[in-house]
PDB file of C-alpha atoms in Angstrom:
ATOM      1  CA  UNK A   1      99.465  76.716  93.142  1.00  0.00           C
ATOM      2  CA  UNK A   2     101.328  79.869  95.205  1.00  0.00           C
ATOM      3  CA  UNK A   3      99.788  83.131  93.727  1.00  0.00           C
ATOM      4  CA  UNK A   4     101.705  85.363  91.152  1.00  0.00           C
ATOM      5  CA  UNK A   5     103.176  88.758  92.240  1.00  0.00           C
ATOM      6  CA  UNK A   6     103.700  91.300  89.315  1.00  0.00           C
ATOM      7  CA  UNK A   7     105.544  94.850  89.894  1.00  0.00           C
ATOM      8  CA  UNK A   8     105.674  97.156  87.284  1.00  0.00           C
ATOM      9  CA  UNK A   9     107.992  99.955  87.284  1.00  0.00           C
ATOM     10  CA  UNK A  10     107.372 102.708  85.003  1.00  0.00           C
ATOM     11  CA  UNK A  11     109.818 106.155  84.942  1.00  0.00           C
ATOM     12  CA  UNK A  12     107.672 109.259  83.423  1.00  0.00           C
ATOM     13  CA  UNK A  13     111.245 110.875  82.776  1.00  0.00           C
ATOM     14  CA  UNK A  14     112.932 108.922  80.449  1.00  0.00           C
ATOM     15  CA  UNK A  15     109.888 106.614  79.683  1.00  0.00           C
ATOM     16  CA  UNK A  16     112.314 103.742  79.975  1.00  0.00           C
ATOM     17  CA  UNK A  17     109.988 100.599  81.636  1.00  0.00           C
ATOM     18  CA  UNK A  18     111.236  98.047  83.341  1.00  0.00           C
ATOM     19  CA  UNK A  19     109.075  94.806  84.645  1.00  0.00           C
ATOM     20  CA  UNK A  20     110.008  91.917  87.809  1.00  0.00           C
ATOM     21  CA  UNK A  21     107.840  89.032  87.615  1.00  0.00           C
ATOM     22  CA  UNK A  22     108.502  86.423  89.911  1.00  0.00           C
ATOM     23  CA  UNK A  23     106.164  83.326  91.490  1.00  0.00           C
ATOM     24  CA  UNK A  24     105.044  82.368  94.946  1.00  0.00           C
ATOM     25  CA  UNK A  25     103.438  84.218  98.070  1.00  0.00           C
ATOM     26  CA  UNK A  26     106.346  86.582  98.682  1.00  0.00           C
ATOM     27  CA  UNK A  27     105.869  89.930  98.722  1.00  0.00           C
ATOM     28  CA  UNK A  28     108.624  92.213  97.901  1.00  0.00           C
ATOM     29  CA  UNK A  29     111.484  93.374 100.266  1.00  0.00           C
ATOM     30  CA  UNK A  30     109.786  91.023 103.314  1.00  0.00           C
ATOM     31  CA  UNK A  31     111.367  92.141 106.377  1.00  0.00           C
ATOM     32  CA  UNK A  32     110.223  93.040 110.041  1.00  0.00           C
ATOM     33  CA  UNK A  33     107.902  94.376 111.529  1.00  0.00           C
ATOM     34  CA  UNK A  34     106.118  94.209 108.023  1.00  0.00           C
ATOM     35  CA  UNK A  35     104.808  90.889 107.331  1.00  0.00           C
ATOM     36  CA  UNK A  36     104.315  91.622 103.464  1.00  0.00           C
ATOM     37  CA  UNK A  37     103.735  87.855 102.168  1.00  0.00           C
ATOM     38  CA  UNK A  38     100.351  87.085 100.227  1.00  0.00           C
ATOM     39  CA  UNK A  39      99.418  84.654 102.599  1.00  0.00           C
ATOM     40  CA  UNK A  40      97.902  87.046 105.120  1.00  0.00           C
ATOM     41  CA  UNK A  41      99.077  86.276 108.659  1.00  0.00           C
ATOM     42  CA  UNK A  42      98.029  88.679 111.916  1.00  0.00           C
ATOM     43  CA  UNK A  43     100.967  91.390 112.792  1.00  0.00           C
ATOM     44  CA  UNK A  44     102.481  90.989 116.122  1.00  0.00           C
ATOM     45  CA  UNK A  45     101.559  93.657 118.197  1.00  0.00           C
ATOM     46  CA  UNK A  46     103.963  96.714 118.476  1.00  0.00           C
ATOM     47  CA  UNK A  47     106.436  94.612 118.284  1.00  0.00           C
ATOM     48  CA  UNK A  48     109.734  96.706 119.121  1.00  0.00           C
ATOM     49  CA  UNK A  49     111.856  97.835 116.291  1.00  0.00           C
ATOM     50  CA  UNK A  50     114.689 100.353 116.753  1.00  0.00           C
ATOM     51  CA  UNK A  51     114.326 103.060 113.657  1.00  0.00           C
ATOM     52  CA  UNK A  52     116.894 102.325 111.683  1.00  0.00           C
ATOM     53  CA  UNK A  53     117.159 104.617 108.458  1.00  0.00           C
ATOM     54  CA  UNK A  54     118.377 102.110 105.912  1.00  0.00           C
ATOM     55  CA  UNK A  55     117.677 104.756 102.793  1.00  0.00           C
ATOM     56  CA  UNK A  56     120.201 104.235 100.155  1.00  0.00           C
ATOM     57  CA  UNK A  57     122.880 107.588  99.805  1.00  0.00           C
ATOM     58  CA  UNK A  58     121.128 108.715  96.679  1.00  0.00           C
ATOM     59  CA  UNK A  59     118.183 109.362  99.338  1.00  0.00           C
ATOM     60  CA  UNK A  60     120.571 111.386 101.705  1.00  0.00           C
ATOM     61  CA  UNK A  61     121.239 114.335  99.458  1.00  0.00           C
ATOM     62  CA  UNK A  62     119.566 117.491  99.773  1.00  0.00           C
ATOM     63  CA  UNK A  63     116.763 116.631  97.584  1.00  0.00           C
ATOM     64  CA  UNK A  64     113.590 115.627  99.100  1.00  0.00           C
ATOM     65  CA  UNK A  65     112.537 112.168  97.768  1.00  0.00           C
ATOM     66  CA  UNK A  66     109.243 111.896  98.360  1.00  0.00           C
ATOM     67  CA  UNK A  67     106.860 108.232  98.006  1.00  0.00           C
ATOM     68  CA  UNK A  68     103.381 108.713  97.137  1.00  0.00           C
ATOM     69  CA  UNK A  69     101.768 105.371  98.033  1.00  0.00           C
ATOM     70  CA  UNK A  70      98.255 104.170  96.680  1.00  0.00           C
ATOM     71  CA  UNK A  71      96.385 100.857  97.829  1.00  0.00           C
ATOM     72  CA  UNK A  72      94.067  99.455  94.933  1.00  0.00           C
ATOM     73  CA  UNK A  73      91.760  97.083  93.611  1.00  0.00           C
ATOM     74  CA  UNK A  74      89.395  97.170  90.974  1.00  0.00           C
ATOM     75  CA  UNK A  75      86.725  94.100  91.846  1.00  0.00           C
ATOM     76  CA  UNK A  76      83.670  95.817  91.359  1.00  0.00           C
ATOM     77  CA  UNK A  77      82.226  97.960  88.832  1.00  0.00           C
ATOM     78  CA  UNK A  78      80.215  99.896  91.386  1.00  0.00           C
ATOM     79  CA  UNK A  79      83.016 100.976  92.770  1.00  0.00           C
ATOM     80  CA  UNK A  80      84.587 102.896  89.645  1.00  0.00           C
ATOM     81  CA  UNK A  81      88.578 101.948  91.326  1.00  0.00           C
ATOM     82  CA  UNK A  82      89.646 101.858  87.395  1.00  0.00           C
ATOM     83  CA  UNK A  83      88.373 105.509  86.589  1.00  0.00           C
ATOM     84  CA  UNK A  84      89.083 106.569  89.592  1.00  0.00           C
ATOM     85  CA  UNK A  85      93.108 105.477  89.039  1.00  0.00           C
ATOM     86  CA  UNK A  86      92.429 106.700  85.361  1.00  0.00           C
ATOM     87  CA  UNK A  87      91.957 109.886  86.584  1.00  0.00           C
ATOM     88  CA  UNK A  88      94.489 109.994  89.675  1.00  0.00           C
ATOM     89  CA  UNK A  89      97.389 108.912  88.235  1.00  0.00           C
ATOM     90  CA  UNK A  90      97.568 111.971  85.231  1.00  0.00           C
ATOM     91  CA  UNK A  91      96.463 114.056  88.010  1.00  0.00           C
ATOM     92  CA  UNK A  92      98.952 113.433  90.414  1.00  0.00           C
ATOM     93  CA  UNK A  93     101.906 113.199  87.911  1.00  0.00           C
ATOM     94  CA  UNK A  94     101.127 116.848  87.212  1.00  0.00           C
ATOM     95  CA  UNK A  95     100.758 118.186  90.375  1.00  0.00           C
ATOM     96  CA  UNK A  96     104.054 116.615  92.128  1.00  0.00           C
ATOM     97  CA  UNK A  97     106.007 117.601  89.374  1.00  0.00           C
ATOM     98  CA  UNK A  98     104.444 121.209  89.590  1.00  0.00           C
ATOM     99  CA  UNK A  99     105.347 121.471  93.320  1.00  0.00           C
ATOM    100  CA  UNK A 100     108.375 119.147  93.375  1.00  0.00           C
ATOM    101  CA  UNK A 101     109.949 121.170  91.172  1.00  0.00           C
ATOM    102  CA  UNK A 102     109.395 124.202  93.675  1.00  0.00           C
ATOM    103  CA  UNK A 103     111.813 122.999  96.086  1.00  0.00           C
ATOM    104  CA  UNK A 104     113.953 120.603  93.603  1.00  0.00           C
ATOM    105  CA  UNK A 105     112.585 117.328  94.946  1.00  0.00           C
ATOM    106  CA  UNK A 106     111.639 113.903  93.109  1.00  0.00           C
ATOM    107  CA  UNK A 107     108.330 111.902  93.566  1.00  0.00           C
ATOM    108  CA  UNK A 108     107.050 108.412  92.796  1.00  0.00           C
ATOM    109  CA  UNK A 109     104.091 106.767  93.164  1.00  0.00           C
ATOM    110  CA  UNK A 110     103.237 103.559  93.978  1.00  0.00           C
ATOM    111  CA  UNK A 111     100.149 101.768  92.946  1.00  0.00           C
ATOM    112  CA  UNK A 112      99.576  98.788  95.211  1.00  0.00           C
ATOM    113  CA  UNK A 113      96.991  96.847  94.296  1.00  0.00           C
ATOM    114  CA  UNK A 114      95.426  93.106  95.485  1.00  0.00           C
ATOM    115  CA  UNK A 115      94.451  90.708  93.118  1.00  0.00           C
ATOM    116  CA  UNK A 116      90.955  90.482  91.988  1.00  0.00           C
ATOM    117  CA  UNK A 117      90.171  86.739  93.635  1.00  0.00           C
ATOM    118  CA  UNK A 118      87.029  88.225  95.574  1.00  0.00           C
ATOM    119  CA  UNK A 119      88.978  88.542  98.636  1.00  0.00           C
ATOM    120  CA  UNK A 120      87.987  91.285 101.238  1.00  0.00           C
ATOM    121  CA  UNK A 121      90.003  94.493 100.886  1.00  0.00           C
ATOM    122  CA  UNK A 122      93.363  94.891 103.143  1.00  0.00           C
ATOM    123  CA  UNK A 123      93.862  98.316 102.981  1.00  0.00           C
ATOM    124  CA  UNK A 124      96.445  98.476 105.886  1.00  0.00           C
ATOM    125  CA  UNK A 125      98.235  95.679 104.459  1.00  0.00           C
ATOM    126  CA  UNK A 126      99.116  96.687 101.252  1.00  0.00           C
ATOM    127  CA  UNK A 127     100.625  99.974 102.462  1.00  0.00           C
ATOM    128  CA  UNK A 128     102.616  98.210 104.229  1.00  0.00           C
ATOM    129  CA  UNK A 129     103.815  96.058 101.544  1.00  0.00           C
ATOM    130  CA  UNK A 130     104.158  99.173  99.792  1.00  0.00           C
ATOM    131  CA  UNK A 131     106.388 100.805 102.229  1.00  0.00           C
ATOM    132  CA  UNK A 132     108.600  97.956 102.457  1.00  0.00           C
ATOM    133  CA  UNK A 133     109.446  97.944  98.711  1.00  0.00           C
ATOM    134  CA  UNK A 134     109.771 101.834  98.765  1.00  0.00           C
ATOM    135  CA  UNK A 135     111.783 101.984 102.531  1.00  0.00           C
ATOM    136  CA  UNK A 136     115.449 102.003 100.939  1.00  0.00           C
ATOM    137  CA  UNK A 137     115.062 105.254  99.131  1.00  0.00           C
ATOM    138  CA  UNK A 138     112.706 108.014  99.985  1.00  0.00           C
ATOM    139  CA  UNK A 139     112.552 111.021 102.552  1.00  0.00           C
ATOM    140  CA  UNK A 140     108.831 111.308 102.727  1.00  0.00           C
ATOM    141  CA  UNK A 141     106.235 108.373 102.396  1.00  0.00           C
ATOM    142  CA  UNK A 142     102.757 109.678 101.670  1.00  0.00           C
ATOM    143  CA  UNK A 143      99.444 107.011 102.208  1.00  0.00           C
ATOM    144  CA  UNK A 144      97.156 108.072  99.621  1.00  0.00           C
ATOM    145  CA  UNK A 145      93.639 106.878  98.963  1.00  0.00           C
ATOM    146  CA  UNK A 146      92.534 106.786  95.003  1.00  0.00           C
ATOM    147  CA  UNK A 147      89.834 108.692  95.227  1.00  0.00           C
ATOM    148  CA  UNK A 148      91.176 112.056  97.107  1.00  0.00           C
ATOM    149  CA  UNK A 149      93.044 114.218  94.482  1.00  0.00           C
ATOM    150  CA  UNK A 150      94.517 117.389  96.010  1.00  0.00           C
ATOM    151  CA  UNK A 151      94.204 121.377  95.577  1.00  0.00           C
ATOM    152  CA  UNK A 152      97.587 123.066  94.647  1.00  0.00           C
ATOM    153  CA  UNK A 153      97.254 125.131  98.020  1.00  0.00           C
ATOM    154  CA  UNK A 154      97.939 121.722  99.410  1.00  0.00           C
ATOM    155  CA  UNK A 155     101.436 120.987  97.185  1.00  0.00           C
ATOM    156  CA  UNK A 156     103.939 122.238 100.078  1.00  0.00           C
ATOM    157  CA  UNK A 157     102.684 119.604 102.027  1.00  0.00           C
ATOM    158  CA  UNK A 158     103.882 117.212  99.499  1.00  0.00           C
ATOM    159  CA  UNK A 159     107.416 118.081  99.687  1.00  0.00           C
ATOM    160  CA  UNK A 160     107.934 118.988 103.152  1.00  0.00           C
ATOM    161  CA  UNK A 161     109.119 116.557 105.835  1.00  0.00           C
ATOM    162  CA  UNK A 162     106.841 116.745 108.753  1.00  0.00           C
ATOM    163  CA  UNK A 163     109.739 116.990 111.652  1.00  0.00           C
ATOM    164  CA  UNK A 164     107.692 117.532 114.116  1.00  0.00           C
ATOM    165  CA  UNK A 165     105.027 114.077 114.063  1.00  0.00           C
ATOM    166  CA  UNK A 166     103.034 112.836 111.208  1.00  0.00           C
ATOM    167  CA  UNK A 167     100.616 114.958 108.891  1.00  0.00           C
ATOM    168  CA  UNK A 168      97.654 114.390 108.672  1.00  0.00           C
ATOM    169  CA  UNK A 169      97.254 115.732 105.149  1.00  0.00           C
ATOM    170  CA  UNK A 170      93.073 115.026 104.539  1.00  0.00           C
ATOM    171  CA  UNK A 171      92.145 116.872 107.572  1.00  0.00           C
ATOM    172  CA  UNK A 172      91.171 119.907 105.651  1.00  0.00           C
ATOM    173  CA  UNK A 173      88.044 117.910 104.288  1.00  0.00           C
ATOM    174  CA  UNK A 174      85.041 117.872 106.652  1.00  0.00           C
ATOM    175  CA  UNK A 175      85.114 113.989 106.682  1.00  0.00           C
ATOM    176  CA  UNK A 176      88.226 113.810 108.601  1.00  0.00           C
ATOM    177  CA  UNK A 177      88.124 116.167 110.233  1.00  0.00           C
ATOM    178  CA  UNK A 178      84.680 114.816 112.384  1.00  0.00           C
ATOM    179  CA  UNK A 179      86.769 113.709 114.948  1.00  0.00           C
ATOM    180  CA  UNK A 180      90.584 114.135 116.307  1.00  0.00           C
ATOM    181  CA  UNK A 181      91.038 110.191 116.490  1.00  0.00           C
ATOM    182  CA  UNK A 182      90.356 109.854 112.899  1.00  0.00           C
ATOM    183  CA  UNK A 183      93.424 109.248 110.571  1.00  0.00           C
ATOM    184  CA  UNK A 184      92.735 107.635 107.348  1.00  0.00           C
ATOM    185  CA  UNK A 185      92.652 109.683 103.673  1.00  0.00           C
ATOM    186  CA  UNK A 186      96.153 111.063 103.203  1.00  0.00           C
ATOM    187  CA  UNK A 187      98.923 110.679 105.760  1.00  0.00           C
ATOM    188  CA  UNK A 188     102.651 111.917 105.701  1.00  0.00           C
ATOM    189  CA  UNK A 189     104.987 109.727 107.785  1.00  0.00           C
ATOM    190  CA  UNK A 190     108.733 110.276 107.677  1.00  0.00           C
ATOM    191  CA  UNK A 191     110.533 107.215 107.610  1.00  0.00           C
ATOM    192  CA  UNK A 192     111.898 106.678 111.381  1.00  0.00           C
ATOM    193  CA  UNK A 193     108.180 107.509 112.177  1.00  0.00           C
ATOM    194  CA  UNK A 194     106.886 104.968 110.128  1.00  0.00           C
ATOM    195  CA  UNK A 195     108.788 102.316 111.376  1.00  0.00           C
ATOM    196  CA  UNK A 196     108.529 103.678 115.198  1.00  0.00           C
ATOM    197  CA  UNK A 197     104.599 102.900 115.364  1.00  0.00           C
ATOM    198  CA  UNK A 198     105.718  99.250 113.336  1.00  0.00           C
ATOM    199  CA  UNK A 199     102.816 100.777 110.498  1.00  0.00           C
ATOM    200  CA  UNK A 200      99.547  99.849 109.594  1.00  0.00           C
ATOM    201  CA  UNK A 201      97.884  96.539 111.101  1.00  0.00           C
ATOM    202  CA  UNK A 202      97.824  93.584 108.941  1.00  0.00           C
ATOM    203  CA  UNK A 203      94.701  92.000 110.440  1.00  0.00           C
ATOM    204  CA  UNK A 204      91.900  94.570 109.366  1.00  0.00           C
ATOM    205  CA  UNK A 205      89.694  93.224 106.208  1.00  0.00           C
ATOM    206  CA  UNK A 206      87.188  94.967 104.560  1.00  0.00           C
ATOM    207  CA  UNK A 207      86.158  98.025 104.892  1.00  0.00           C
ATOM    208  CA  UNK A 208      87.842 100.683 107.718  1.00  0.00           C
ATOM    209  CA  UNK A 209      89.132 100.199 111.072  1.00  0.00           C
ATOM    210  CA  UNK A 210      93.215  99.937 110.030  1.00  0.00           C
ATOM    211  CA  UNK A 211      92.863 104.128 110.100  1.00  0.00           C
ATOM    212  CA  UNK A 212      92.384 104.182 113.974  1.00  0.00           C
ATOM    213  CA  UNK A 213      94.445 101.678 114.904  1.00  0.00           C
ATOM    214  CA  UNK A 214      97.070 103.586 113.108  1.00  0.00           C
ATOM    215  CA  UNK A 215      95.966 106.543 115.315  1.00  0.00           C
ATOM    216  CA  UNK A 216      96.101 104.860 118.236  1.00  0.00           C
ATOM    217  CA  UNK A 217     100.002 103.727 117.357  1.00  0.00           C
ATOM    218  CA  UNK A 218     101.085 106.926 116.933  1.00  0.00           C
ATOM    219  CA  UNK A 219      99.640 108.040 120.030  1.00  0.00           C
ATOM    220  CA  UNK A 220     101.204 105.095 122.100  1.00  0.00           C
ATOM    221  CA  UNK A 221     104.681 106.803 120.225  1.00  0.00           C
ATOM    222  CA  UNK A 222     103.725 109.915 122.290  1.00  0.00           C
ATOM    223  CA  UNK A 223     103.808 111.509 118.409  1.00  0.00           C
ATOM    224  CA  UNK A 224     102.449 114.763 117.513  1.00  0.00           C
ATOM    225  CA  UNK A 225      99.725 114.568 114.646  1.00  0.00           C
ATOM    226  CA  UNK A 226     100.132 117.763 112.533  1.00  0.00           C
ATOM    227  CA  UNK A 227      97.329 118.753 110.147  1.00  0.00           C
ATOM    228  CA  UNK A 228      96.796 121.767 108.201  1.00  0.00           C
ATOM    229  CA  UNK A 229      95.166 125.470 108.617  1.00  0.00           C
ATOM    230  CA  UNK A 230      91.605 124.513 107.802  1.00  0.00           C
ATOM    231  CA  UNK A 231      91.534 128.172 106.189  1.00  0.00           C
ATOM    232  CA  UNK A 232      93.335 126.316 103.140  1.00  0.00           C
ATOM    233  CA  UNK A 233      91.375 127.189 100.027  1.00  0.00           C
ATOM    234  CA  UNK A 234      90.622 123.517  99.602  1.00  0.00           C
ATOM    235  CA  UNK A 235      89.908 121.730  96.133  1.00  0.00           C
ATOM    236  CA  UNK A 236      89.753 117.999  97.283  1.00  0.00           C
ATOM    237  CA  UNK A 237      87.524 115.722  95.352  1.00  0.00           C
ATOM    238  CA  UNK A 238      85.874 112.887  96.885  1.00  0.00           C
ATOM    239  CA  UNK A 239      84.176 110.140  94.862  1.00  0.00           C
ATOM    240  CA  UNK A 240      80.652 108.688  95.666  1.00  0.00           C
ATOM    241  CA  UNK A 241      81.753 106.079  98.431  1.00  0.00           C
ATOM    242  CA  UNK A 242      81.232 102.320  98.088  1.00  0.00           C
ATOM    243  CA  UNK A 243      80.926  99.357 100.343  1.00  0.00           C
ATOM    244  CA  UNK A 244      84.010  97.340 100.041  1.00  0.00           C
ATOM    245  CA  UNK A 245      83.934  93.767  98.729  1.00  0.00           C
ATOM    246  CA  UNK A 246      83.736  90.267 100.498  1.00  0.00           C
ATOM    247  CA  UNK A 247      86.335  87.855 100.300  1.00  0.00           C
ATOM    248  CA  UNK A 248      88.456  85.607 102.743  1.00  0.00           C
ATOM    249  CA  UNK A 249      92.129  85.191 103.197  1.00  0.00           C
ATOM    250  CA  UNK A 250      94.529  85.084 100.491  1.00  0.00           C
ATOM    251  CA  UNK A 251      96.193  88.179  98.401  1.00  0.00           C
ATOM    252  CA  UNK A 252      98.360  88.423  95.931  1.00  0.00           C
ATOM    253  CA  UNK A 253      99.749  92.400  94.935  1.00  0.00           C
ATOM    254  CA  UNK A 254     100.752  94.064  91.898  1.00  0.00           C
ATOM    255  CA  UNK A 255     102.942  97.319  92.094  1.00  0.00           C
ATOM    256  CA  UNK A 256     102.996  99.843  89.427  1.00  0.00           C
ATOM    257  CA  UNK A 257     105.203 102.597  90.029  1.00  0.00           C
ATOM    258  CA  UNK A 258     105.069 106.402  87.805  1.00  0.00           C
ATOM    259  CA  UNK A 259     108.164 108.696  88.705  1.00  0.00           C
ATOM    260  CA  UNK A 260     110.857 111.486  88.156  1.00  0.00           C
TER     261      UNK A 260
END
């Protein structure tokens, strides 16, 4: 039997909800470069795909849309994925809307998160599935890990469009900022950029690895990694870390979505 896919949609502003279900191994929005089905297959290697900014005109205005993107799972207690959501998803309503509505822009947030079947964790691959539902629409596409919440000196950062190469947003924290190669936490992409280094890689399971071959892509681009002033007065939180889980080869995603 093909696995179920579930995406919730919820909209903070009007608190209207609406719900897809649908059956089989497609992801949403499938498309190249991003091979988003649940049957995991290995990406083809920067395979060449002229940026094409399909954004709908809604996401052409003057208002900066921005996409706040979140892989998940919750498969063992150890781990504490649930509180950590419980407490990320209040935290980060607040603060977007605090600093969106500084410069007039919208946010949503995407929670994309694998089934619990025991399957090893595809980090890489769910932000791309991610991406590809959220491509049509948004400005600014931020890869968020649960367990990183932000200080408010940190907010412009989440509403400006990083022109000049992609921002490496969790560089202020000692742990990634160890080495210049590293790129994993929080990372700002505009959307020609995203789709110029063809993403994450599909093929990395478990825990770590998909962060520097994202690194390495955007290199290859001949991109520019911004980070910020590490004089920021910085209040990011970082949970107790955890091994990820084992698992094999199939995933099936859920999307849940919180926005303006």
């Amino acid at each position: 039997m093909a696995p179920k896919r579930l995406a919730h949609e919820v909209h903070d502003g009007d608190n209207k909800k609406r719900r897809r279900r649908s059956n089989g191994a497609a992801c949403p929005g499938q498309s190249e470069p991003f091979k988003t089905q649940c049957a995991i297959t290995t990406a083809p290697e920067e395979t060449e795909a002229p940026p094409q900014d399909k954004r709908s005109s809604s996401a052409m205005q003057d208002t900066t849309r921005v996409a706040v993107l979140v892989p998940f799972r919750d498969n063992h207690p150890a781990q504490k994925r649930q509180a950590q959501l419980d407490e990320f998803v209040p935290y980060m309503t607040e603060f977007l809307k605090r600093h969106c509505a500084l410069k007039s822009a919208s946010f949503h947030i995407f929670i994309i998160d694998q089934s619990l079947d025991g399957r090893k964790f595809n980090r890489g691959k769910l932000l791309n599935a991610g991406f590809d539902m959220a491509r049509n629409d948004y400005d600014l596409y931020i890869f968020h890990d649960v367990d990183l919440l932000p200080g408010d000196d940190l907010g412009e950062l989440y509403t400006t469009i990083p022109t000049l190469g992609p921002m490496h947003i969790a560089r202020v924290w000692d742990r990634y900022n160890e080495s210049s190669t590293y790129f994993g936490g929080i990372v700002a992409f505009t959307f020609q950029q995203f789709i110029k280094v063809n993403g994450f890689p599909n093929n990395f399971w478990g825990w770590g690895g998909e962060d520097n071959e994202l690194y390495s892509r955007v290199v290859r681009k001949k991109f520019s990694i911004q980070a910020p002033a590490r004089c920021v007065s910085l209040a990011l939180t970082r949970y107790d870390m955890m091994l990820m889980s084992c698992g094999s080869w199939l995933m099936c995603i859920a999307v849940a979505q919180f926005a303006t």
